[in-house]
Structures are given as structure tokens and as C-alpha cells.
Short mmCIF file of C-alpha atoms and ligand atoms in Angstrom, two decimals:
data_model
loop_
_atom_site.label_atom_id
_atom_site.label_comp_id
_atom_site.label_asym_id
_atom_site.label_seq_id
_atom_site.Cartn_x
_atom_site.Cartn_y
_atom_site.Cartn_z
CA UNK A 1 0.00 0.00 0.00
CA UNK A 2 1.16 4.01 -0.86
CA UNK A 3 3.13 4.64 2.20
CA UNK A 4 1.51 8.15 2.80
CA UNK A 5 -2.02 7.47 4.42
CA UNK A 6 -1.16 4.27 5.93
CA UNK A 7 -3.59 3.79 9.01
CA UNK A 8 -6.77 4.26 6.27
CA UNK A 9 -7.64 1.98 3.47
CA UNK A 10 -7.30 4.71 0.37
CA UNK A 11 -5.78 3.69 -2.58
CA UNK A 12 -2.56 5.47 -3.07
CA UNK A 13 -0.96 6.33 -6.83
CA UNK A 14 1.08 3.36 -6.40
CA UNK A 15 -1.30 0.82 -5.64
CA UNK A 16 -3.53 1.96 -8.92
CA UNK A 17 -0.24 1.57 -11.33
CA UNK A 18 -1.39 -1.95 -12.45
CA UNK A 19 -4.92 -0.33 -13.32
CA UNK A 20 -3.78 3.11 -14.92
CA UNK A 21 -0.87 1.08 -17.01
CA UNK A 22 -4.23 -0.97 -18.44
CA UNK A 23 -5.48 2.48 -20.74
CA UNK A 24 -4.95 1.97 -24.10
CA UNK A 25 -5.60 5.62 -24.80
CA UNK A 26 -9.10 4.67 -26.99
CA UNK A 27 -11.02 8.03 -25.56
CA UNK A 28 -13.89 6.27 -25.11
CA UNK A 29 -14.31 8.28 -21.35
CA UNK A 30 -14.97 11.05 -22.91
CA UNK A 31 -18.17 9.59 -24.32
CA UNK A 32 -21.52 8.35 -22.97
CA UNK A 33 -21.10 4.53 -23.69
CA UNK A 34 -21.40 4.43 -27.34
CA UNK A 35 -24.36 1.74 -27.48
CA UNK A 36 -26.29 4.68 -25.22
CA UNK A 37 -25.26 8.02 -27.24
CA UNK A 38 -28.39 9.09 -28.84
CA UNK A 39 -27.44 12.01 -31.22
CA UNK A 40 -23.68 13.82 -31.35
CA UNK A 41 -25.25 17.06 -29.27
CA UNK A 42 -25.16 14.84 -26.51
CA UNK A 43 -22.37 12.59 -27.13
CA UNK A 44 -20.32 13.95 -24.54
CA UNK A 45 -19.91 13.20 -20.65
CA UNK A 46 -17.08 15.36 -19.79
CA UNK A 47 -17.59 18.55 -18.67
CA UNK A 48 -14.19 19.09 -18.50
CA UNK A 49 -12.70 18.26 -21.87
CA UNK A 50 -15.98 20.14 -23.33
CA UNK A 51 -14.74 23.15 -21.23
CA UNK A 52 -11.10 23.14 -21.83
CA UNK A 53 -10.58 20.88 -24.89
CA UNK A 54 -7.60 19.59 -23.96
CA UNK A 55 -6.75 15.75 -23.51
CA UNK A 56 -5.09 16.51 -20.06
CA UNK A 57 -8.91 17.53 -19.28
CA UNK A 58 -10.30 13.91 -19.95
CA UNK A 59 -10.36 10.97 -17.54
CA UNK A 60 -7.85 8.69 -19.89
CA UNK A 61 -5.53 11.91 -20.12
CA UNK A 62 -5.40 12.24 -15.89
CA UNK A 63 -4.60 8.54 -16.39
CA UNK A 64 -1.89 9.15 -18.14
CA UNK A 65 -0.73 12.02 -16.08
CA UNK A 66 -0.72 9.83 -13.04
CA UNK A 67 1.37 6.87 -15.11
CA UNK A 68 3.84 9.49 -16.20
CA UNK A 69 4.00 10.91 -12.50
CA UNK A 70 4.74 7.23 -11.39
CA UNK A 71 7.07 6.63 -14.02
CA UNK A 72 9.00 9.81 -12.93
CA UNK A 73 8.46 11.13 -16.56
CA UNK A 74 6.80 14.15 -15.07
CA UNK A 75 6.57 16.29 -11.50
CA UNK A 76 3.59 18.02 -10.08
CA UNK A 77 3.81 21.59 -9.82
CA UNK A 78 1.86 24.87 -9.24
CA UNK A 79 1.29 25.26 -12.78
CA UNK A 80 0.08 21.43 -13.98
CA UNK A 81 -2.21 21.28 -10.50
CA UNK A 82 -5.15 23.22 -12.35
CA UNK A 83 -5.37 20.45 -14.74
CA UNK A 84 -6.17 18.28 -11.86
CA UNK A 85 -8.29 19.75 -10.22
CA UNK A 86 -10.41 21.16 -13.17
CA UNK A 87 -12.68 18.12 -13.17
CA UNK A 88 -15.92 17.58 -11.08
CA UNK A 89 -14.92 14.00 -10.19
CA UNK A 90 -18.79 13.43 -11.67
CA UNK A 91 -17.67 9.87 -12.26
CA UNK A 92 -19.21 9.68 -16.12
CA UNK A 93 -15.58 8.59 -17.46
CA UNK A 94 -15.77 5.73 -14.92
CA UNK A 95 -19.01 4.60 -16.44
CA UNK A 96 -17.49 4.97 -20.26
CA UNK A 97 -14.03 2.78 -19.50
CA UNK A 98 -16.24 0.00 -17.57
CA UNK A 99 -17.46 -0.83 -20.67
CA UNK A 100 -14.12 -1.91 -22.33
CA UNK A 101 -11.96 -2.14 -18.90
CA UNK A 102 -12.35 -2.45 -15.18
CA UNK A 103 -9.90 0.71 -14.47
CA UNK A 104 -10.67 2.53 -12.14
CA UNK A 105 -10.66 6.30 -13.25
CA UNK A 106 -12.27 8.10 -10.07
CA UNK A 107 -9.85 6.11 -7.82
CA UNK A 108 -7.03 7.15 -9.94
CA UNK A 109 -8.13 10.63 -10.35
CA UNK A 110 -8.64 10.91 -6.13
CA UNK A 111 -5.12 9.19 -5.59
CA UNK A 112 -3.35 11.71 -7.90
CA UNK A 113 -5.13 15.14 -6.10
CA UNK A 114 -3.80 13.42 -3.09
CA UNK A 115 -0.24 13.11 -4.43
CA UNK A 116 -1.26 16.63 -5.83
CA UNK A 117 -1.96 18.09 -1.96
CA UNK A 118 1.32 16.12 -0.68
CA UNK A 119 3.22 17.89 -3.14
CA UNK A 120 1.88 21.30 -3.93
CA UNK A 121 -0.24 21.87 -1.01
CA UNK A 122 -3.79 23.48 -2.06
CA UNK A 123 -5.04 26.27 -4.28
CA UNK A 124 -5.31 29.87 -2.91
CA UNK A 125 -9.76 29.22 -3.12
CA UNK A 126 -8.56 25.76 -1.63
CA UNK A 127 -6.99 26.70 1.34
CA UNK A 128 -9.88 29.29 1.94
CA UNK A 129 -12.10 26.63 2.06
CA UNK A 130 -9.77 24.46 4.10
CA UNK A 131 -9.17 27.34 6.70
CA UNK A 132 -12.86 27.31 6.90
CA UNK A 133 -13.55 23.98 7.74
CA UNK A 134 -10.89 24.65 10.58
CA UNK A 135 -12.04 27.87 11.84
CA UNK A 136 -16.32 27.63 11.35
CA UNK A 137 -16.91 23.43 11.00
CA UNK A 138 -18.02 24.03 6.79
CA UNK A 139 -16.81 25.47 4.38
CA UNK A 140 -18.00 29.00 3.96
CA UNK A 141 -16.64 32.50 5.37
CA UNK A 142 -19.37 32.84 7.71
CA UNK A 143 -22.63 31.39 9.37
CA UNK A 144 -23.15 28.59 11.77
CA UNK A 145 -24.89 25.22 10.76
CA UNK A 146 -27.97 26.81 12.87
CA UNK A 147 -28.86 29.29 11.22
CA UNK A 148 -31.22 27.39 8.77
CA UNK A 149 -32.71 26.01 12.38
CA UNK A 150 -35.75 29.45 12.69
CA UNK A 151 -37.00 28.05 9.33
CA UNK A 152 -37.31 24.24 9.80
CA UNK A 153 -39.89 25.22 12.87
CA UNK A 154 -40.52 22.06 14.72
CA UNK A 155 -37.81 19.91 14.37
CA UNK A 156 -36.04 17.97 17.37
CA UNK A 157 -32.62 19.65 17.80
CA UNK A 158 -30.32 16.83 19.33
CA UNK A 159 -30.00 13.36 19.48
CA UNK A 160 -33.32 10.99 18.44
CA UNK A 161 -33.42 7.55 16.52
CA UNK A 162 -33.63 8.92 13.32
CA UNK A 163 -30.78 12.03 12.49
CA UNK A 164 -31.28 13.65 9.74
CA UNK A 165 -27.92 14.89 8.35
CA UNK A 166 -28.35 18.34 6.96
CA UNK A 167 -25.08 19.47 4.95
CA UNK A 168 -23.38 22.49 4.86
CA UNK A 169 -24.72 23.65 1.32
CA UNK A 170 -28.26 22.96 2.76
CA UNK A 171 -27.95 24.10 6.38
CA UNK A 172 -26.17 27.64 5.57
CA UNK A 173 -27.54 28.76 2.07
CA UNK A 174 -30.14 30.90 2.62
CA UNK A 175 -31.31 30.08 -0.93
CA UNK A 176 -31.98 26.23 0.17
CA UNK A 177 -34.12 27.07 2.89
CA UNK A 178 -37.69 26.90 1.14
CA UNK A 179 -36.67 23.55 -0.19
CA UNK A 180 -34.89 22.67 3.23
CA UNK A 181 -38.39 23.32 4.88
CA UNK A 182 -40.25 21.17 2.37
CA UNK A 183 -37.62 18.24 2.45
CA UNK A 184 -38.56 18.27 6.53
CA UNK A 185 -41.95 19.04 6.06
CA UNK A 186 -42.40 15.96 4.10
CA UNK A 187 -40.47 13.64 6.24
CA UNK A 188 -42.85 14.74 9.41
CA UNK A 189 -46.30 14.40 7.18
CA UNK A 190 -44.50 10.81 6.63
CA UNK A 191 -44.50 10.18 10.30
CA UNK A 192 -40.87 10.26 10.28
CA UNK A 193 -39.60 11.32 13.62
CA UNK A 194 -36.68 12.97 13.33
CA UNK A 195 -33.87 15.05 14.68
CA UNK A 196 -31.21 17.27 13.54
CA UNK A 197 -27.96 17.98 15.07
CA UNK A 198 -27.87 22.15 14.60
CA UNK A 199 -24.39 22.92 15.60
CA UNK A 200 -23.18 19.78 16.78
CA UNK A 201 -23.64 18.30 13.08
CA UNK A 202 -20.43 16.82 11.91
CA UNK A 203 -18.72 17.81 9.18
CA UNK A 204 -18.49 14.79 6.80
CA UNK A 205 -15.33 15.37 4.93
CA UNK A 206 -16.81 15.42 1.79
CA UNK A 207 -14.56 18.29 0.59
CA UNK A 208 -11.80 17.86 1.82
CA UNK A 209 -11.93 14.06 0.19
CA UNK A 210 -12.63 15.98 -2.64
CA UNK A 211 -9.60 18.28 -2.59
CA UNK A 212 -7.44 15.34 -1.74
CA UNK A 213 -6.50 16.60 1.79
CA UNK A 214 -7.06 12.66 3.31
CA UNK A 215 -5.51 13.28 6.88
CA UNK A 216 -7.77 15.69 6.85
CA UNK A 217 -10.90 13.61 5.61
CA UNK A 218 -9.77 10.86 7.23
CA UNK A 219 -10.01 12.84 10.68
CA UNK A 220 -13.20 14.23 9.43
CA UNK A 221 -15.00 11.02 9.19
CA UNK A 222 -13.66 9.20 12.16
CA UNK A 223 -14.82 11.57 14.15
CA UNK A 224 -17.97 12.00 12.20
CA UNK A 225 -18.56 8.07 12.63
CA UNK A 226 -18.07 8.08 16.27
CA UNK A 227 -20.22 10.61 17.02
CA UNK A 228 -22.99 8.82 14.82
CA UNK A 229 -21.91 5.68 16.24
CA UNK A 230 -22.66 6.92 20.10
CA UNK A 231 -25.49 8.98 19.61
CA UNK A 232 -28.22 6.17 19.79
CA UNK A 233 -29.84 6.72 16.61
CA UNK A 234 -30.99 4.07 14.66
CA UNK A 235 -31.04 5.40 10.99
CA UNK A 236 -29.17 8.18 8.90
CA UNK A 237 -30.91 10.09 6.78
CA UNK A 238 -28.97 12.31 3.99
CA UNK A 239 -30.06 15.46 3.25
CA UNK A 240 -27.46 16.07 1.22
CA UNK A 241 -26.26 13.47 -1.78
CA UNK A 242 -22.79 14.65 -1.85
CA UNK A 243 -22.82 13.72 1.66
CA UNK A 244 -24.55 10.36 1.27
CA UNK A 245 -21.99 9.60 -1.82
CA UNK A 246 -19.08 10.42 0.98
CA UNK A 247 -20.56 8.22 3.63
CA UNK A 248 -21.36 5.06 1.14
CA UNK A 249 -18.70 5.17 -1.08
CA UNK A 250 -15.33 6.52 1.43
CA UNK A 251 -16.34 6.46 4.83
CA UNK A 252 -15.68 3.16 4.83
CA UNK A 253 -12.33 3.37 4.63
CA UNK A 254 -12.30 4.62 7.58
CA UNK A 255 -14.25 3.18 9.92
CA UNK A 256 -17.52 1.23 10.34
CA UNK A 257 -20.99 3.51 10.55
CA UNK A 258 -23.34 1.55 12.75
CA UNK A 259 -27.06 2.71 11.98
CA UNK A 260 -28.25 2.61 8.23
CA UNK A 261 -27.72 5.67 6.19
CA UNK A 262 -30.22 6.43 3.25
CA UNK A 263 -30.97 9.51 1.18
CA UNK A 264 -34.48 11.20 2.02
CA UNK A 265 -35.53 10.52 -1.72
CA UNK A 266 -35.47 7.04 -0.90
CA UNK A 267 -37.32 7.18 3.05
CA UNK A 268 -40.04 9.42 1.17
CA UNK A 269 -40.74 7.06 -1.73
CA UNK A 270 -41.05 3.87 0.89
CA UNK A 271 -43.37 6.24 2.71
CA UNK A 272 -45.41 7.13 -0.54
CA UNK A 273 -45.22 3.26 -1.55
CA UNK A 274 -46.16 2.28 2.02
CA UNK A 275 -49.32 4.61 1.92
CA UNK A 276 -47.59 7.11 4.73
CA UNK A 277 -47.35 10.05 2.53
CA UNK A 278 -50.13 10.86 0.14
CA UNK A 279 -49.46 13.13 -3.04
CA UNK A 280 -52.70 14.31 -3.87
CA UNK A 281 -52.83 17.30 -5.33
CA UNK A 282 -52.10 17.45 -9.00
CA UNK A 283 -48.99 19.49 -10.56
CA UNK A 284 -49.77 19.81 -13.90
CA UNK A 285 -45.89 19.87 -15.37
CA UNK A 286 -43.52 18.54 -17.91
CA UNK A 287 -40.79 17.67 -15.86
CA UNK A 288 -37.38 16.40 -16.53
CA UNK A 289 -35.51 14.44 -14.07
CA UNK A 290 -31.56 14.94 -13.66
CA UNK A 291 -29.31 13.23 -11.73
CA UNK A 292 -27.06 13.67 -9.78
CA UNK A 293 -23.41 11.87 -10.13
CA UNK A 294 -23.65 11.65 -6.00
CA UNK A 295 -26.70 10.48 -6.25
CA UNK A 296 -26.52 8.26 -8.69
CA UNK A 297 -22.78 6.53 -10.28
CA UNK A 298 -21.17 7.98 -7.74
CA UNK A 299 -23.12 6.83 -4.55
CA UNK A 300 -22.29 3.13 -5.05
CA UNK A 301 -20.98 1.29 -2.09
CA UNK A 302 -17.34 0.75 -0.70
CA UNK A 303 -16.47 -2.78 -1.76
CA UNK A 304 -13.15 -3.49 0.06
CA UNK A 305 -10.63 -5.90 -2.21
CA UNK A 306 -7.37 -7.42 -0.94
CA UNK A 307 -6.74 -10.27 -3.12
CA UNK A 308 -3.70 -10.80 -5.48
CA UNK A 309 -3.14 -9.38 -8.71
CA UNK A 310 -0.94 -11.99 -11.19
CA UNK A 311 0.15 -12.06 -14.97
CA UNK A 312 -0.74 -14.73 -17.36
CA UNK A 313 0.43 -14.82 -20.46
CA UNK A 314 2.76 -12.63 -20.19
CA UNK A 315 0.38 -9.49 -20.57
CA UNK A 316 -2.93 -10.60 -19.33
CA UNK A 317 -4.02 -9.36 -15.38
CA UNK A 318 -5.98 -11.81 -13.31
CA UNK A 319 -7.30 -11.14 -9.78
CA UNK A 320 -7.28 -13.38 -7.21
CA UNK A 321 -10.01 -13.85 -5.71
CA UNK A 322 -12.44 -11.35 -8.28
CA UNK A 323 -12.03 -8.01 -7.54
CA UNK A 324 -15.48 -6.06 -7.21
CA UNK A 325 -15.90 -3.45 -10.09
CA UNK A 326 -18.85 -0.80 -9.28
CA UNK A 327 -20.20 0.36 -12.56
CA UNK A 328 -22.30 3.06 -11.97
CA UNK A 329 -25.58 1.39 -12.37
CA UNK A 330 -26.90 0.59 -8.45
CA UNK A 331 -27.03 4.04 -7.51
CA UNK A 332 -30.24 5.88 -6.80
CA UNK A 333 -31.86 6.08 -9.43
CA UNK A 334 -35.34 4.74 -9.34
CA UNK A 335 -36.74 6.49 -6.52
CA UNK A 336 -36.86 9.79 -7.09
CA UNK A 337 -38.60 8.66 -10.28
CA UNK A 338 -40.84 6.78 -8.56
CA UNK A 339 -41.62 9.65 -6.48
CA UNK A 340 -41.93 12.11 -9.42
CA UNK A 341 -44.50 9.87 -11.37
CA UNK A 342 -46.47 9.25 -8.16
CA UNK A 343 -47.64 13.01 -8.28
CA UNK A 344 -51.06 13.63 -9.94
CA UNK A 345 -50.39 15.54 -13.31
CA UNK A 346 -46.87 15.12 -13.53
CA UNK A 347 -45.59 14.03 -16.81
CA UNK A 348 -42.03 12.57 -16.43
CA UNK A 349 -39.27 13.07 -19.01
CA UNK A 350 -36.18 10.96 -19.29
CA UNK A 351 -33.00 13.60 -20.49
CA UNK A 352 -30.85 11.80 -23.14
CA UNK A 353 -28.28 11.41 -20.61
CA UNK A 354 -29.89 9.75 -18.17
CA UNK A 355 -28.89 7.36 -14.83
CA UNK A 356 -25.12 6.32 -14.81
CA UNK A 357 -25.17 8.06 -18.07
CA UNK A 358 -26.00 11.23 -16.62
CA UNK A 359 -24.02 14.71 -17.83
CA UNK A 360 -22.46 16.12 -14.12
CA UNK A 361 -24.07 19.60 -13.36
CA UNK A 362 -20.86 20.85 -13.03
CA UNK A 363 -21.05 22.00 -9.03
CA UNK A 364 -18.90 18.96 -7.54
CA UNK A 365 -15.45 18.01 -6.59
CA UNK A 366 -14.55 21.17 -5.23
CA UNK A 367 -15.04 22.76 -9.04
CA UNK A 368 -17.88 25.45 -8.16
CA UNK A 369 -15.51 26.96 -5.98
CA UNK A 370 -12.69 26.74 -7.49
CA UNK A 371 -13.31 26.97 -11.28
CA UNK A 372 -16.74 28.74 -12.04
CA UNK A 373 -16.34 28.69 -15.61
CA UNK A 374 -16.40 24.90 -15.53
CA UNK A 375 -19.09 25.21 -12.87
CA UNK A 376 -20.79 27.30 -15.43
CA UNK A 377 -20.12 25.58 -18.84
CA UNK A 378 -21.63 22.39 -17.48
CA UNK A 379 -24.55 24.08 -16.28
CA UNK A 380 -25.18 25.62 -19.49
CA UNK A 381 -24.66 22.46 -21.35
CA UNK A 382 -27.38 20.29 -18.78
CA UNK A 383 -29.89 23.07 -19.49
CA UNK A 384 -29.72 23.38 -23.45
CA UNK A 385 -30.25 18.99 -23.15
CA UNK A 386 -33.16 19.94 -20.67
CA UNK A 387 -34.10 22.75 -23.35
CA UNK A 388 -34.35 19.80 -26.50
CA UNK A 389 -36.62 17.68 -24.40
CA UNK A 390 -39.71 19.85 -24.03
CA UNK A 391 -38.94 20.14 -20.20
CA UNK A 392 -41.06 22.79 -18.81
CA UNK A 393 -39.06 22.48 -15.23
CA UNK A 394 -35.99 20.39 -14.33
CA UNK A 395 -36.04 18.60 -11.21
CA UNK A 396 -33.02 17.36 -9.04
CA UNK A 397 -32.33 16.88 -5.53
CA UNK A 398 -28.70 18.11 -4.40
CA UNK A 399 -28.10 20.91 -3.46
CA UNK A 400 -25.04 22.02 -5.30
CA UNK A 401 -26.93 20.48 -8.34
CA UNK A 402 -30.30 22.79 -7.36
CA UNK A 403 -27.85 25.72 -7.03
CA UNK A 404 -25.54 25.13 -10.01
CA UNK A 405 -28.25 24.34 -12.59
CA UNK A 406 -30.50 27.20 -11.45
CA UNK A 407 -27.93 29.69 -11.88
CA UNK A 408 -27.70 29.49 -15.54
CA UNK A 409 -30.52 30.18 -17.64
CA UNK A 410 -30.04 29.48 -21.67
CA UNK A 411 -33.16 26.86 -22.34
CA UNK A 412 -35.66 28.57 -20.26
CA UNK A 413 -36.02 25.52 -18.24
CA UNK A 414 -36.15 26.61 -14.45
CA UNK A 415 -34.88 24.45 -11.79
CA UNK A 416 -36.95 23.17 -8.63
CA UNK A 417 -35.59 20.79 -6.25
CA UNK A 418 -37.66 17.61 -6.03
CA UNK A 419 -38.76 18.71 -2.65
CA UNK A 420 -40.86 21.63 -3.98
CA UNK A 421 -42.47 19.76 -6.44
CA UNK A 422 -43.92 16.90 -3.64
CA UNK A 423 -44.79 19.86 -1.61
CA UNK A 424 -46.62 21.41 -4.05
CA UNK A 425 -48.57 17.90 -4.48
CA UNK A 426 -48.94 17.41 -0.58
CA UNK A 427 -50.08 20.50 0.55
CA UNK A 428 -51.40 22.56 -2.71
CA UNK A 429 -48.47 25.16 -2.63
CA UNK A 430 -47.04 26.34 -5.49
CA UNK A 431 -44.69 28.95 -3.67
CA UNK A 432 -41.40 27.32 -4.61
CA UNK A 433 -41.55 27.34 -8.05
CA UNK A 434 -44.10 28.77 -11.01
CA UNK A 435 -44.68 25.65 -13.44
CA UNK A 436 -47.07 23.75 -11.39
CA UNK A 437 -50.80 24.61 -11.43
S1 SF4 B 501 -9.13 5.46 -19.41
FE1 SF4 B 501 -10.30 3.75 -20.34
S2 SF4 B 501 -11.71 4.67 -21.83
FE2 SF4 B 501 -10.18 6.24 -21.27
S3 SF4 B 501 -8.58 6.10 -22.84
FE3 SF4 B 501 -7.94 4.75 -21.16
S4 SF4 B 501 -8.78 2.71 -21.63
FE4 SF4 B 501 -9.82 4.19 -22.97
S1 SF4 B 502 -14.83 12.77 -13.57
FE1 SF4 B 502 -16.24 13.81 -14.96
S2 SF4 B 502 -15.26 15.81 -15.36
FE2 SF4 B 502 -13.68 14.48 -14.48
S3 SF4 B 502 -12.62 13.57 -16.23
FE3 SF4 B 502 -14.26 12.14 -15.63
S4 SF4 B 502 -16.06 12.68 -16.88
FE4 SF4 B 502 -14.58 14.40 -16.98
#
């Protein structure tokens, strides 16, 4: 194992060599599978080689940077750390190589902003962020995680068998709260009891994992996990997917998480299914469902390997026993959609790039602070696909994805969180977004 993290069970640059040397530079990550590319305006999945155009910007060419970093062919500096970074980590070049090969981009692409942070130490927006997480618990200049806690009237603050995990991006944007008072709203009319933490909410190290600063995550988490782990609770509820993506796919690296953790898209649609929750009213809409890579490809669980990797052949890798590949396709994708055609009126649309095929909406791995024109460009290009459809509304459920996407407007496709729409169904309210009738 890479020598640097050595008490936690990430994958450092050297233990990916035998997967990275396997790229036999075809490109195919920079495209939806082929078999599921439906016309060349959407043949792409990489926001970041659409925004910068350069190979270096693709999953296959960060594959190749690590290989040439671990073949001493190349250094990390200052000036080739952009070109790491400037790439949500959306997973969609994952996806696109599991169809030929079992590397394993992501993992690659983590390990090497890791050997990035070792070396170079982080970005002047990175550090602010960093500095934040030490000196305020998230990541922004100001606020505290209660703040959001006058407009979710009602709710247990404190410890309770069901915790509901906020998130920064939903606990301190003001712009969240409407949907942050829905999302709890609906969880009570559920006859779901439960609590939030208010202060004393953990942050879950999803950024800095993100920015490759492990010690850092790895602290995060552990103590994250512990508190979880002593609180009593019985069941963790997500708020926030690039949260839920952290805890499923990395915390368990770590350490062990004792009660359950789901998303709240998939505790409403069991109460919906179950009878608990009732969407009655209609919303009469043509909506569009996107989703999001933490939601979705990029939420699929941890699936420790320690077996042996041999050569046959001469040329030919074989793993000893199997090693697990995750593929993108057992993420969360069915029950938001479930949820969405359970609401009277609704007509659900499918985007072209749909499921593990989905096009990022440009907001994660640390690139909507950091690199806003990416952030941007993404955006843009997820609303003009929304904007071919007939999509009178496009609905999502992160946060950074409710933010990012409703920040741009080129299709005249607003964006409502999914939320807002079952809301408006519950209760008759329309006040969250304009569409529904
Ligand atoms: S990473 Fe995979 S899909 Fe991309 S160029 Fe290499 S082998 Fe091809
Ligand atoms: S993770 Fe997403 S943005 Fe980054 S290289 Fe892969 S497809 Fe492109």
C-alpha cells in the first residue's frame, strides 16, 4: 500500500499503477457509452474536456498524467495542478471505460489530487475553504450550521433515533431554505420522527476528500462516525447526496458507521409506496428528471478488495479472488422517479443522458468553488439537453446540483428541487416554483 495514508484503506498512486498502465488511450471516457449516445449534441460526458478541450482535461488523459508521474516522466507543480483539479470527479468517465476495462478512473483521479496536496499543497480558493472547515466546521466564510434552524420550525434539535444529516450547502444557504423546509416538512407528514444535530452536526469530509487533503478527511469522518456511532440513533438520513456519496462510497475506509444511512428521496418514496405520505394534489408539469453523479454513479458502495493481482500470459491481469468493479448502475436512481411519477399531473421526461449516463451539473469536486467557468459551462450544457426535451421544469435533488443548474438560464427551463415539487402535491403550494398549477 502508498506509504503516505497508511492507518486508512485509500488507494494510493502506487497501488492503482497496475490499473492506470491498463489504458490503451481509446477516448472512449470522454463519451456516454457508445451503445447509449443518442445524437452527437449529446455525445459527450465530460464537462471538462468540453470546457477546456484539452486531452489533459479527460479521464484517460489524468490517467496518463498519473502513469507518467509514477514513471518519474513528469513532476507536479503549481502550474500542472489546475489540470487536476479542473474536473468535477462526476464519475461519467468511470461509467465509459467500464465498458471496455475495469480501471478505475475516479480512484485514480482521487489518488493523484492526493499526491497533488502532498506535493503542492492546495489552491489559494482551496486553502480558503480548508481554513474554513478549521475555523467555522463548513466550508464558507461565515454562518453557523444553525442558522437554517428558525425556518425548519418544529424539528427535534439533538440526538433521536432517526438524524437527519443536513449538509453544509443545505444548512447555511439561505437560498436552500424553502426547499430545506419542504424536504422536513415531508419527512414529518411521513410520520418520520426525526432530529437534527444544529451545531453539533459533523462535518463529513466530503470536501476535503474531494480536494485530496485525506488526513484531513480521514479525521473528518472518524470523528464524524463516532459521534454517529454513540449517539443512539438508529437510521441516517442524507439530506445532502454529496454527503450520502461520501458516507457510502469513502467512509468506509475509515471506519464502520453503525445505523443505516439512506438519502431522504429514498425514506419518502417507501413512505409514498407504504401509503404514509399521500401526493394528492395534481402538478400539472412537464418535468425532466436529472441526476445527480452523488446520487446516482457515484453513490455506489465501498467494496473493500485485498486479493492478489498476477500475470498470465505474459500481458494478461488476473485477480485473485475477483475483484469487485462498481459500474455506476446501483445508484439511486429509481426512486426519485418513482416519487416524481407518483404526483397527480406530472408528466415525467427521461434527459438523453440519463442514470449512470447522466451529464455532471458541473457543481462537484470542489469545481464550483474553485473553477466557475467549468461550474458554469456544465450548467449551461445540462440546461440546453433539458431545453431539447420539451422540459417545462428540471427537477433534481442536491443541493449544489439545485444551485448550479439554477444559476444558468439558456433553455428557459427553471430548476426546482424535487422537494418543492412533492410539496406542491402534498399540501397545494405552489410557492417554490411557477410551473405547477
Ligand atoms: S481510461 Fe479507459 S476509456 Fe479512457 S482512454 Fe484509457 S482505456 Fe480508454
Ligand atoms: S470525472 Fe467527470 S469531469 Fe472528471 S474527467 Fe471524468 S467525466 Fe470528466
Amino acid at each position: 500500500m502508498d506509504t503516505t495514508h497508511p492507518s486508512s484503506r485509500h488507494q494510493g498512486l502506487e497501488d492503482l499503477r497496475y490499473l492506470a498502465a491498463k489504458c490503451v488511450r481509446c477516448s472512449l471516457c470522454k463519451f456516454p457509452p457508445l451503445v447509449k449516445v443518442e445524437s452527437q449534441a449529446t455525445s459527450s460526458i465530460c464537462p471538462s474536456i468540453d470546457t477546456y478541450g484539452f486531452h489533459s482535461h479527460s479521464g484517460g488523459g489524468r490517467v496518463l498524467m498519473a502513469l507518467s508521474v509514477l514513471e518519474g516522466r513528469s513532476e507536479i507543480t503549481e502550474a500542472t495542478r489546475d489540470a487536476i483539479y479542473q474536473c468535477t470527479l462526476c464519475g461519467g468517465c468511470d461509467v465509459s471505460c467500464k465498458y471496455v476495462s475495469d480501471i478505475e478512473i475516479t480512484e485514480i483521479m482521487m489518488a493523484l489530487r492526493a499526491r497533488s496536496f502532498d506535493a503542492t499543497g492546495p489552491t489559494d480558493v482551496q486553502r480558503r475553504i480548508l481554513d474554513n472547515l478549521d475555523r467555522n466546521g463548513h466550508p464558507y466564510e461565515s454562518g453557523t450550521r444553525e442558522d437554517c434552524l428558525a425556518d425548519i420550525p418544529g424539528v427535534r434539535v439533538g440526538p433521536g433515533p432517526t438524524i437527519l444529516l443536513l449538509g453544509s450547502a443545505y444548512a447555511m444557504s439561505p437560498e436552500r431554505r424553502t426547499t430545506l423546509r419542504n424536504m422536513v416538512r415531508l419527512l414529518g407528514a411521513a410520520g418520520i420522527d426525526v432530529s437534527v444535530l444544529g451545531a453539533d452536526e459533523p462535518d463529513v469530509g466530503t470536501l476535503a476528500l474531494a480536494l485530496g487533503d485525506l488526513k484531513r478527511f480521514d479525521r473528518s469522518a472518524s470523528a464524524a462516525i463516532g459521534m454517529l456511532n454513540d449517539s443512539g440513533a438508529t437510521e441516517v438520513v442524507c439530506a445532502d447526496s454529496e454527503d450520502w456519496a461520501t458516507i457510502r462510497a469513502h467512509w468506509p475506509k475509515v471506519a464502520e458507521l453503525g445505523p443505516p444511512a439512506r438519502h431522504v428521496v429514498e425514506v419518502l418514496d417507501d413512505a409514498v409506496r407504504a401509503g404514509r405520505l399521500t401526493l394528492a394534489h395534481p402538478v400539472r408539469v412537464r418535468a425532466a428528471w436529472h441526476d445527480p453523479c452523488s446520487l446516482g454513479r457515484r453513490s455506489e458502495p465501498y467494496q473493500a478488495w485485498d486479493g492478489e493481482v498476477r500475470k498470465i500470459q505474459g500481458q494478461l491481469l488476473v485477480y485473485d479472488p475477483p475483484r469487485p468493479v462498481n459500474r455506476g448502475s446501483s445508484g439511486c436512481y429509481d426512486p426519485p422517479r418513482r416519487l416524481l411519477r407518483a404526483v397527480p399531473g406530472l408528466e415525467l421526461i427521461e434527459l438523453p443522458r440519463n442514470r449512470e449516463c447522466s451529464y455532471c451539473c458541473g457543481a462537484g469536486g470542489g469545481v464550483a468553488e474553485a473553477y466557475p467557468e467549468l461550474a458554469t459551462a456544465a450548467a449551461m450544457e445540462r440546461q440546453r439537453e433539458a431545453g431539447t426535451t420539451g422540459a417545462e421544469l428540471l427537477v433534481t435533488t442536491c443541493p449544489g446540483c439545485e444551485q448550479n443548474l439554477g444559476g444558468v438560464e439558456v433553455a428557459g427551463v427553471p430548476t426546482a428541487s424535487i422537494y418543492d415539487v412533492l410539496a406542491a402535491s402534498v399540501w397545494n403550494q405552489h410557492d417554490s416554483f411557477t410551473n405547477g398549477s
